[in-house]
GROMACS .gro file of C-alpha atoms in nm:
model
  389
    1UNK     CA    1  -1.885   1.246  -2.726
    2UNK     CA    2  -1.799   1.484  -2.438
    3UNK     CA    3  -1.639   1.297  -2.088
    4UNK     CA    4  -1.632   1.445  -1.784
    5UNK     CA    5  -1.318   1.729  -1.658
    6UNK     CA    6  -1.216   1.506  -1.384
    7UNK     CA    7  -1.049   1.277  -1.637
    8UNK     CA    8  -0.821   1.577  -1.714
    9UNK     CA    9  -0.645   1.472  -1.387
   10UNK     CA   10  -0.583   1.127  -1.494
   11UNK     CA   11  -0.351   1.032  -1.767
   12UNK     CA   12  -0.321   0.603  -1.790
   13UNK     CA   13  -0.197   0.468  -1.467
   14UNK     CA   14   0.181   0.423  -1.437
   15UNK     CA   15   0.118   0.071  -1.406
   16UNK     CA   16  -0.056   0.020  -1.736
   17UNK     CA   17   0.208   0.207  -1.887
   18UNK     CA   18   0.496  -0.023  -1.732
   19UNK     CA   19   0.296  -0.336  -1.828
   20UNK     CA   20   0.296  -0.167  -2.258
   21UNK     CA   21   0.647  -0.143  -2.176
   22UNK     CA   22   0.689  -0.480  -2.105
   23UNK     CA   23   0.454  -0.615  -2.370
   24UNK     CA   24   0.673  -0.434  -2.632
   25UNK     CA   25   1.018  -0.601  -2.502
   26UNK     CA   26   0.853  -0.911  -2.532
   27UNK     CA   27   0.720  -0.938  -2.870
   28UNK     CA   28   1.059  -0.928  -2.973
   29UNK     CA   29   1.155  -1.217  -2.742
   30UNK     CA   30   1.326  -1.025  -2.461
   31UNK     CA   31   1.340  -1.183  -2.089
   32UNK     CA   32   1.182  -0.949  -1.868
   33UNK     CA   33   1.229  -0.928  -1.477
   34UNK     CA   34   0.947  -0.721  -1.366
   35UNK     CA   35   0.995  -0.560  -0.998
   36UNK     CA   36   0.769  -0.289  -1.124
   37UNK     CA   37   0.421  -0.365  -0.954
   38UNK     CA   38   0.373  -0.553  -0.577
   39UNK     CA   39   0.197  -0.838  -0.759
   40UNK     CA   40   0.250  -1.095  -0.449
   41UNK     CA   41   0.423  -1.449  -0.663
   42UNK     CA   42   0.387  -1.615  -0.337
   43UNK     CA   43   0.008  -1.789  -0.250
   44UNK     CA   44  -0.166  -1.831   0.023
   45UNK     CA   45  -0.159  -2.134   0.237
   46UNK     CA   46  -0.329  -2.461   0.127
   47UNK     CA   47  -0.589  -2.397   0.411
   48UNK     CA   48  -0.681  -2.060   0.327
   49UNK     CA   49  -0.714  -2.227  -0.064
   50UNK     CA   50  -0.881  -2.496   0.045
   51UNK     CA   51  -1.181  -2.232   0.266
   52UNK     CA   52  -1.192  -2.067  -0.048
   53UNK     CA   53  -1.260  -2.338  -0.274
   54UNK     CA   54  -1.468  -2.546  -0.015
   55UNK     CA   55  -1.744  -2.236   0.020
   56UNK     CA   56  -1.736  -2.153  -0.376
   57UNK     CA   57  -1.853  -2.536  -0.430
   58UNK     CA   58  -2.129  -2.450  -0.239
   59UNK     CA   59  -2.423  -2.322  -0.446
   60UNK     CA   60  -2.553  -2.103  -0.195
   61UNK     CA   61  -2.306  -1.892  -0.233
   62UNK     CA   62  -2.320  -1.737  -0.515
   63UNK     CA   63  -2.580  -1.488  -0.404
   64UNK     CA   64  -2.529  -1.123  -0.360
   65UNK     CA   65  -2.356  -1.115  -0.001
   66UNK     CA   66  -2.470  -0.733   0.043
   67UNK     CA   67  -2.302  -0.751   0.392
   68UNK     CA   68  -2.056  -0.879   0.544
   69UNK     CA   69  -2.125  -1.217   0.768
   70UNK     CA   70  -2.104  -1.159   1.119
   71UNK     CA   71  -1.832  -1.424   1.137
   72UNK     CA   72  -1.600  -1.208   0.931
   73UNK     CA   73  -1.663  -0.919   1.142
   74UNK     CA   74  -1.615  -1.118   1.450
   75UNK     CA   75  -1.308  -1.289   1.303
   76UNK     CA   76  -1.162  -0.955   1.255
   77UNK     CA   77  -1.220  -0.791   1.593
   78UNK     CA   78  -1.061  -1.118   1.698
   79UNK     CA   79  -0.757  -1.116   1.504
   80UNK     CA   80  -0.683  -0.714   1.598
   81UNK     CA   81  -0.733  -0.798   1.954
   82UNK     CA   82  -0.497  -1.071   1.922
   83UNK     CA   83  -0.199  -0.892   1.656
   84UNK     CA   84  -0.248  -0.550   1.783
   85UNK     CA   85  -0.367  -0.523   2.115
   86UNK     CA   86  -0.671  -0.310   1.953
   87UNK     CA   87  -1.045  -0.378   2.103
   88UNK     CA   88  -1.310  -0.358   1.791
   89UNK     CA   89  -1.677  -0.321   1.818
   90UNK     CA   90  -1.737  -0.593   1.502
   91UNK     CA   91  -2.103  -0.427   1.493
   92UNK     CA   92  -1.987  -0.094   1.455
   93UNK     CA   93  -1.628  -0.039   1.390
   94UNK     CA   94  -1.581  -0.213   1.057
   95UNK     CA   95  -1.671  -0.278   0.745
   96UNK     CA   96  -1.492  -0.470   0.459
   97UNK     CA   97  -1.351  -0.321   0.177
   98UNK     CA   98  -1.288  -0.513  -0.189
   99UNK     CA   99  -0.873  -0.440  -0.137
  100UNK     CA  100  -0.730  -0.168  -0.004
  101UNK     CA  101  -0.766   0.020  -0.310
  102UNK     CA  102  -1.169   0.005  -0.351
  103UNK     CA  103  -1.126   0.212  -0.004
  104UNK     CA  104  -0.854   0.435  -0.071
  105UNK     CA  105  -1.018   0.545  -0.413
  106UNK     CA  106  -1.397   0.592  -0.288
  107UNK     CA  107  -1.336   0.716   0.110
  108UNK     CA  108  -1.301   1.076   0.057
  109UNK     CA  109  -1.636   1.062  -0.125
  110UNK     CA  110  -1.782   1.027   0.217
  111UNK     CA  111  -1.598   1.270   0.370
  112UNK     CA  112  -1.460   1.551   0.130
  113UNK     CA  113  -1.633   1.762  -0.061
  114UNK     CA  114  -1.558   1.947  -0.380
  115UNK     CA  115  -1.275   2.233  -0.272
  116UNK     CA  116  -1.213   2.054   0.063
  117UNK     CA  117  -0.874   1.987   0.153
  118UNK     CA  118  -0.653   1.676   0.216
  119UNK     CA  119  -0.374   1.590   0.290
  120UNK     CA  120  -0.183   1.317   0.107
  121UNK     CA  121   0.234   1.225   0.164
  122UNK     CA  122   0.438   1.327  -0.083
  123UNK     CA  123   0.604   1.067  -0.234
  124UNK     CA  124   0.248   0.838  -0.200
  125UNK     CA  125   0.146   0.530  -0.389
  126UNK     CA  126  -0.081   0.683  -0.636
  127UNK     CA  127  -0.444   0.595  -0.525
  128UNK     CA  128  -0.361   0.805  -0.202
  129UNK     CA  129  -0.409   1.144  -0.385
  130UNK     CA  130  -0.616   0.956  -0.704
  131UNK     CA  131  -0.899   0.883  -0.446
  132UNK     CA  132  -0.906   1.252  -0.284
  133UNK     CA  133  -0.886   1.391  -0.640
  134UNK     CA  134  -1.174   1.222  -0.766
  135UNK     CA  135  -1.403   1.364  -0.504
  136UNK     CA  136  -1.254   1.713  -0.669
  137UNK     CA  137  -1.079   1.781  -0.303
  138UNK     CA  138  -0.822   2.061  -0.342
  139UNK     CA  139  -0.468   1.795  -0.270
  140UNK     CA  140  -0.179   1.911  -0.023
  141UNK     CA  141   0.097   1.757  -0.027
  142UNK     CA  142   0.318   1.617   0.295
  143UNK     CA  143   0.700   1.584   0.161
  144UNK     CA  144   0.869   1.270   0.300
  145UNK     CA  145   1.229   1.338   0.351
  146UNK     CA  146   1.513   1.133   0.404
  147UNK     CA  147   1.646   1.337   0.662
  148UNK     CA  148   1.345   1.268   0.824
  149UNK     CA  149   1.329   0.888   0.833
  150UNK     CA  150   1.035   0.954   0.616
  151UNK     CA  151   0.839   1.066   0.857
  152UNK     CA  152   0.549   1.353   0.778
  153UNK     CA  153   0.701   1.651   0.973
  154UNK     CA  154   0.371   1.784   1.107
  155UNK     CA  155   0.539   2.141   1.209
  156UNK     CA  156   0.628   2.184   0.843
  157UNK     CA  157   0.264   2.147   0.770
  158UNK     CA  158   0.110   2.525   0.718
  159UNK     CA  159  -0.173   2.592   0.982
  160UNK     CA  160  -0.368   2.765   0.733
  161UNK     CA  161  -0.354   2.476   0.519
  162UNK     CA  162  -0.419   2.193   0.830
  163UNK     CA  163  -0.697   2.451   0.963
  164UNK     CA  164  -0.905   2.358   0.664
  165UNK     CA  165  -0.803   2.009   0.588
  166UNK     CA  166  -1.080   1.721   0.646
  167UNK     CA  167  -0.863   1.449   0.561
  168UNK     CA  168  -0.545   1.320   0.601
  169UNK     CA  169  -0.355   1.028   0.419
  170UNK     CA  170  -0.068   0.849   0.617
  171UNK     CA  171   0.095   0.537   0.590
  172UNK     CA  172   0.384   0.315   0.806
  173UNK     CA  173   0.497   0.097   0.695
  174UNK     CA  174   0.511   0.319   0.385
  175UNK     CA  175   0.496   0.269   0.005
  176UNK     CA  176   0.670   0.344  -0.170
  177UNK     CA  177   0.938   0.476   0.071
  178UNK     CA  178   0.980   0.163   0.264
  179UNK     CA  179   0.988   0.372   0.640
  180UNK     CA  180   0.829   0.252   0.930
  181UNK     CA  181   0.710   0.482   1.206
  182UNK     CA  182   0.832   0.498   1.542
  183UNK     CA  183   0.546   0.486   1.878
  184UNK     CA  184   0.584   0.858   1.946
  185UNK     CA  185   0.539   0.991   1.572
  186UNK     CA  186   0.154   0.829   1.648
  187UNK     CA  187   0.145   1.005   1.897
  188UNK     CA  188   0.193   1.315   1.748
  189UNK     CA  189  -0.026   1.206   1.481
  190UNK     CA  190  -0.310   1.215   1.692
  191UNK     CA  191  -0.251   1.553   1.888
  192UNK     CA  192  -0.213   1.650   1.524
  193UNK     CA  193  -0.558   1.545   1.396
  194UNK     CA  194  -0.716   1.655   1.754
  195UNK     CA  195  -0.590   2.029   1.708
  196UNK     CA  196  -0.687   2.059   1.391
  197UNK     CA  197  -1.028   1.849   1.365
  198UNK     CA  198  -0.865   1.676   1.039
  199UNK     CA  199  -1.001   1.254   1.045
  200UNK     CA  200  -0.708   0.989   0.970
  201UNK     CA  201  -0.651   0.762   0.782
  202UNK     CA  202  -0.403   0.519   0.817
  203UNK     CA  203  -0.266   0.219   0.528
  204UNK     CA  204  -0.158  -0.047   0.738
  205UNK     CA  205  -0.099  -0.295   0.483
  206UNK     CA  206   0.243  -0.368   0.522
  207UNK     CA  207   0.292  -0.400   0.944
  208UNK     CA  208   0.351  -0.802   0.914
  209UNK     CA  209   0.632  -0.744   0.662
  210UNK     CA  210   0.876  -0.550   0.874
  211UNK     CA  211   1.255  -0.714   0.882
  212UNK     CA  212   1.553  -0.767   1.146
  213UNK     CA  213   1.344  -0.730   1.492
  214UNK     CA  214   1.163  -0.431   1.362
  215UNK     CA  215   0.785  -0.481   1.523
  216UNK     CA  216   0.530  -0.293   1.400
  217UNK     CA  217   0.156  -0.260   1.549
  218UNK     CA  218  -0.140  -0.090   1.439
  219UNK     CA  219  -0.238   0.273   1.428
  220UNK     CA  220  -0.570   0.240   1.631
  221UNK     CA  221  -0.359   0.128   1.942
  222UNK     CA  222  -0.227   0.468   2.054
  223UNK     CA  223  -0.442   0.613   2.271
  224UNK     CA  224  -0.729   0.921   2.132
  225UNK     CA  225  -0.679   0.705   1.766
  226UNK     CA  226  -1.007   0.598   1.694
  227UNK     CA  227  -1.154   0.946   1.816
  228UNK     CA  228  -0.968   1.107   1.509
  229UNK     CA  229  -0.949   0.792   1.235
  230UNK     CA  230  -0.928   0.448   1.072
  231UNK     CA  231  -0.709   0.232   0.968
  232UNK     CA  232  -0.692   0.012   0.680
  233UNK     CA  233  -0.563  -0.327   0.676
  234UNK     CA  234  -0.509  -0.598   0.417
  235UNK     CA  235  -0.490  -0.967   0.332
  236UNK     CA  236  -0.299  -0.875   0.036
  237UNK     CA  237   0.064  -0.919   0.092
  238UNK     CA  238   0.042  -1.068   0.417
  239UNK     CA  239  -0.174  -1.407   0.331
  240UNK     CA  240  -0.097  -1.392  -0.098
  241UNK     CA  241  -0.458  -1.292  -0.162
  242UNK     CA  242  -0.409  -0.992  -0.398
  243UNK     CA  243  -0.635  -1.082  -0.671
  244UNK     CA  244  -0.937  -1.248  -0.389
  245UNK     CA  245  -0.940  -0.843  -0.317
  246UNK     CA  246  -0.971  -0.854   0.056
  247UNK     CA  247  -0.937  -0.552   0.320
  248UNK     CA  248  -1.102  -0.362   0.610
  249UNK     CA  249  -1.178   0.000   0.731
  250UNK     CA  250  -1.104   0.001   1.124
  251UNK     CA  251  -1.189   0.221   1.329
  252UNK     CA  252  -1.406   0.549   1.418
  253UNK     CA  253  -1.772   0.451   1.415
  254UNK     CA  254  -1.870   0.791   1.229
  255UNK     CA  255  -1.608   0.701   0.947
  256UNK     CA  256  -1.692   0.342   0.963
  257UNK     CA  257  -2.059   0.434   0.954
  258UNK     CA  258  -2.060   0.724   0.675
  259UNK     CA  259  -1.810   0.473   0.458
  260UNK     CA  260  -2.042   0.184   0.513
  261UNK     CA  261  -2.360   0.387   0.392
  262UNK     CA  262  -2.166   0.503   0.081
  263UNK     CA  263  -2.055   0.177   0.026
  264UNK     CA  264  -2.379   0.063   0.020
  265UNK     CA  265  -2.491   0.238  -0.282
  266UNK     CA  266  -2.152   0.142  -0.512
  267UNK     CA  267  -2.132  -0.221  -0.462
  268UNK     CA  268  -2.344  -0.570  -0.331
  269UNK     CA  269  -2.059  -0.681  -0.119
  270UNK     CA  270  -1.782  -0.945  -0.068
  271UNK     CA  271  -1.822  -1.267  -0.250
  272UNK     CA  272  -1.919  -1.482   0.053
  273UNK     CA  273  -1.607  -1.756  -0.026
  274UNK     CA  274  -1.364  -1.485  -0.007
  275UNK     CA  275  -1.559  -1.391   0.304
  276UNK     CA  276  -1.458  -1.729   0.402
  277UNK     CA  277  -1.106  -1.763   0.278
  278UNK     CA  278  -1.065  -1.405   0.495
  279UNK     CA  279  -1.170  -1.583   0.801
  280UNK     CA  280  -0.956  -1.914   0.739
  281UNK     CA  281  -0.620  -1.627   0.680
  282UNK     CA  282  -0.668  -1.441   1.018
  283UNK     CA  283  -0.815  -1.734   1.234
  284UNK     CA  284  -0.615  -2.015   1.109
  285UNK     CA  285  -0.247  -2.117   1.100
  286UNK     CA  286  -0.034  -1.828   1.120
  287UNK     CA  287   0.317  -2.010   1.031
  288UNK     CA  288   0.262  -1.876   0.687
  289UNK     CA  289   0.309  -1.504   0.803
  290UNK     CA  290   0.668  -1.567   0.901
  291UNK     CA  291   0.725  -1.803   0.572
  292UNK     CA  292   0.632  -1.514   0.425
  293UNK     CA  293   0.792  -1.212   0.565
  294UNK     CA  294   1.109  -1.432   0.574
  295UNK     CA  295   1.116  -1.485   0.203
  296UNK     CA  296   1.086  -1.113   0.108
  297UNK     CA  297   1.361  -1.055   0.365
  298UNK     CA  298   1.596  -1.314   0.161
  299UNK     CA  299   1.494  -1.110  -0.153
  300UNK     CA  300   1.529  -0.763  -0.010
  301UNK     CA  301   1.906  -0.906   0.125
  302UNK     CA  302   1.986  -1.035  -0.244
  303UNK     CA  303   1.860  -0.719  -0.439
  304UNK     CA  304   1.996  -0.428  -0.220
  305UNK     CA  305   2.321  -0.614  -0.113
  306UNK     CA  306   2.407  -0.780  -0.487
  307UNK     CA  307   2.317  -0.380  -0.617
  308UNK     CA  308   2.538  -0.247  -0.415
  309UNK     CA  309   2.829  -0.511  -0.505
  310UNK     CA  310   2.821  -0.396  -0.811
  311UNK     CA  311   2.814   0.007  -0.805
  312UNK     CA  312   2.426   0.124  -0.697
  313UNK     CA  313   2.425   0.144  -0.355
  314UNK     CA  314   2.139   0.059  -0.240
  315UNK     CA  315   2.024   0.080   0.172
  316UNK     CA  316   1.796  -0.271   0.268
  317UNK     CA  317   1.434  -0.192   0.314
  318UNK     CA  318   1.316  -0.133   0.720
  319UNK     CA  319   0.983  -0.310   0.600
  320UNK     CA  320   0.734  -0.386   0.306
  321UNK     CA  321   0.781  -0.572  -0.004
  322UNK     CA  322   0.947  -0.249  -0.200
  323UNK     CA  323   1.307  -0.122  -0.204
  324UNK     CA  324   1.325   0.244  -0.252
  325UNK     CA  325   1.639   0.335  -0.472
  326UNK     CA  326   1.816   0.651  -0.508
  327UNK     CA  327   1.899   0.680  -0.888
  328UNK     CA  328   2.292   0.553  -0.973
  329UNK     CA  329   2.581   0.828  -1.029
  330UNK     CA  330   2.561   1.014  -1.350
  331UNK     CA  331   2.136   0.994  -1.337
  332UNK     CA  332   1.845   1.219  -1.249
  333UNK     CA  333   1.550   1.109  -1.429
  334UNK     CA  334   1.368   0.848  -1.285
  335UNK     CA  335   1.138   0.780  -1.624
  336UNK     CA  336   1.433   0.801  -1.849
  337UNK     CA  337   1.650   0.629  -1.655
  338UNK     CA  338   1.355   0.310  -1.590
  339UNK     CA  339   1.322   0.287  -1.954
  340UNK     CA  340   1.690   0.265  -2.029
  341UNK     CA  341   1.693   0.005  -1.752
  342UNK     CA  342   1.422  -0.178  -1.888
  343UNK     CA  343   1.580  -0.156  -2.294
  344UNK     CA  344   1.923  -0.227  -2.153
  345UNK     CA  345   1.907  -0.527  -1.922
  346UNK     CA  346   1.520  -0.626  -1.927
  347UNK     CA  347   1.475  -0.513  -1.551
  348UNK     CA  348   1.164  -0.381  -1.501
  349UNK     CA  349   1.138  -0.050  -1.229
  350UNK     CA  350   0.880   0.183  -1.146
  351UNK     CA  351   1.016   0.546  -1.179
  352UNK     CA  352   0.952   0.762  -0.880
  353UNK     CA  353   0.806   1.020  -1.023
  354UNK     CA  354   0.500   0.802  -1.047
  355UNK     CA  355   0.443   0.810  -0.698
  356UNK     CA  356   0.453   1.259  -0.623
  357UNK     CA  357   0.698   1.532  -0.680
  358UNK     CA  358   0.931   1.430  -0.437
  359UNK     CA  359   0.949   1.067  -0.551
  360UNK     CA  360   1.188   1.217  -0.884
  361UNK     CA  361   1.569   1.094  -0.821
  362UNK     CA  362   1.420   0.733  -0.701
  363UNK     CA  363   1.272   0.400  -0.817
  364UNK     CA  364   1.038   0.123  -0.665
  365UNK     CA  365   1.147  -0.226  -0.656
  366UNK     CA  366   0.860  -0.469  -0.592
  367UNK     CA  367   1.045  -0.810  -0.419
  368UNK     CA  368   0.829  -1.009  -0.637
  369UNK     CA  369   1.038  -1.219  -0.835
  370UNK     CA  370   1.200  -1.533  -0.682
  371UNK     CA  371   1.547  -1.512  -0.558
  372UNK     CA  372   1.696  -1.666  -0.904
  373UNK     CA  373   1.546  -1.413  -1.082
  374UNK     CA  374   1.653  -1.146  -0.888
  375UNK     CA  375   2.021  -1.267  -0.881
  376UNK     CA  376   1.955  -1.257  -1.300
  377UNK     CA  377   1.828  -0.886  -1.265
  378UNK     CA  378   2.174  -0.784  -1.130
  379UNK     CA  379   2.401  -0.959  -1.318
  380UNK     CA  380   2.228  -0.812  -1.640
  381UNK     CA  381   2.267  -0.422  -1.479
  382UNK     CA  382   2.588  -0.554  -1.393
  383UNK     CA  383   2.666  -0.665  -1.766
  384UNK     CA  384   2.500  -0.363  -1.948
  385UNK     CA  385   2.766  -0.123  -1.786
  386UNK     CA  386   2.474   0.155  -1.765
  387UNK     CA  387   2.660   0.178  -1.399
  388UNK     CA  388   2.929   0.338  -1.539
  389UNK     CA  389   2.792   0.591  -1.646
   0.00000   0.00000   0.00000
């Protein structure tokens, strides 16, 4: 059997890895806390379950939905008028995605081609250069420093390099950094893209989840932003519906349109209950936003605070549901040191060297664990004395 070359520039995904990892501490009976992946633990509200499971007793609906209804699309241009400010043509300026991560890994087909540059962040959550790479575009990468807040310096971007680019990947909130964006970084964002004829594309999937007054809007409402991009969004984190799969591409009609026709000839569509449990999440109560973004903020409180208690300081998360870690004292590999964390207290970490180059000297804790289990997570690092390194 011969596979194709493109698989040379994928080994197994970090997460897989993490999860054999895990699987291996507990065949022998370990306790694992796993703050590895952003599996949400919290659900979605009983009437955004009860949408769902009132349109999948329906028969009827268990036909191929090959578009989306036009009350999604209106419920959408509804509920970014209302959160964001943002106008959206539901005829022409969106079109649902299966998560976040059926966009982010099949966009650049419709706009790169093989040799074409992007531009992805550097640390990135994986699927941000995965997606560009598997259209065989030639990857540049964006280094997010601290000294920077985190924030892509677009002067330190080479014009050669931004002269050819097609694409670029941001994200603010950002994973796995945790960094919001200020109002006038957009802006430079878009005089960016403008100069340089480069389309945007912006994750917005954490902007609910921001903590202690932060507010942060949407991407598509600075001015000239839909003449240069989209914007994902997603009902992942915000409304617990990870595993329903549910997001949108925002945005320029071109992009929208070009996506949309691709999208057309790799899948039939969203399963028209999810359709439904979508509309019930962005129409419907929205108490459970705060109930949510309130209980990561207890977590992110008890993880970076109790860390730093006991020897790994560690600074509380501006937004998402991640803290970004520097290693402890005494430690500068991020895979090495995640392993001995896991075989030494039964913590479970992403290394940052998963997520880019720059990401090395870090981990990514997911706030996904209930706020016992994270008080158990430190007082086992506490215990194994790996802090004193």
């Amino acid at each position: 059997m011969q596979f194709s070359k493109r698989m040379e520039r994928f080994g197994s995904g970090i997460f897989s890895v993490l999860l054999e990892q895990k699987n291996e501490v507990l065949k022998k009976g370990g306790k694992i806390v796993d703050l590895s992946i952003g599996t949400p633990n919290i659900p979605p509200a009983p009437h955004i379950m009860q949408a769902l499971i009132d349109s999948a007793s329906d028969p009827k609906n268990y036909v191929y939905a090959i578009k989306d209804s036009d009350a999604l699309l209106q419920a959408v241009a509804a509920w970014y008028k209302r959160r964001y400010g943002v106008s959206i043509d539901p005829a022409h300026e969106v079109v649902s995605l299966l998560g976040s991560q059926d966009g982010l890994a099949h966009l650049a087909l419709s706009i790169a081609d093989a040799g074409d540059t992007v531009l992805v962040p550097d640390p990135c959550y994986p699927i941000f250069a995965d997606g560009p790479a598997l259209a065989g575009a030639r990857l540049v990468y964006m280094p997010l420093k601290e000294e920077n807040d985190y924030l892509i310096d677009f002067d330190a971007i080479d014009p050669e390099d931004a002269k050819k680019a097609k694409l670029m990947v941001v994200s603010y909130p950002n994973n796995p950094t945790a960094a919001a964006a200020p109002d006038w970084w957009y802006d430079k964002l878009v005089a960016f893209a403008k100069k340089y004829d480069i389309i945007v594309l912006h994750d917005n999937a954490y902007s609910e989840l921001a903590f202690d007054g932060l507010h942060c809007g949407s991407f598509l409402a600075h001015e000239g932003a839909k003449e240069v991009g989209v914007e994902f969004n997603s009902l992942s984190k915000t409304y617990g519906l990870a595993g329903a799969r549910i997001g949108f591409c925002i945005g320029n009609e071109k992009v929208v349109s070009m996506f949309s026709q691709l999208k057309s000839n790799l899948d039939y569509g969203m399963f028209l209950p999810v359709q439904a449990a979508a509309i019930a999440a962005i129409t419907g109560d929205q108490a459970c936003v705060e109930t949510t973004r309130e209980a990561y903020r207890k977590r992110r409180d008890i993880l970076c605070d109790g860390l730093t208690a006991i020897g790994w300081p560690v600074k509380r998360s501006a937004a998402t549901m991640f803290v970004w870690a520097k290693l402890p004292d005494g430690y500068t590999d991020s895979v090495a040191f995640s392993k001995l964390l896991l075989d030494k207290t039964g913590v479970l970490v992403t290394p940052g060297a998963a997520f880019g180059p720059s990401g090395e000297g870090h981990v990514r804790m997911a706030l996904v664990q209930s706020d016992e289990e994270v008080l158990w997570a430190i007082d086992s690092i506490k215990k194994s004395g790996i802090l004193n390194k």
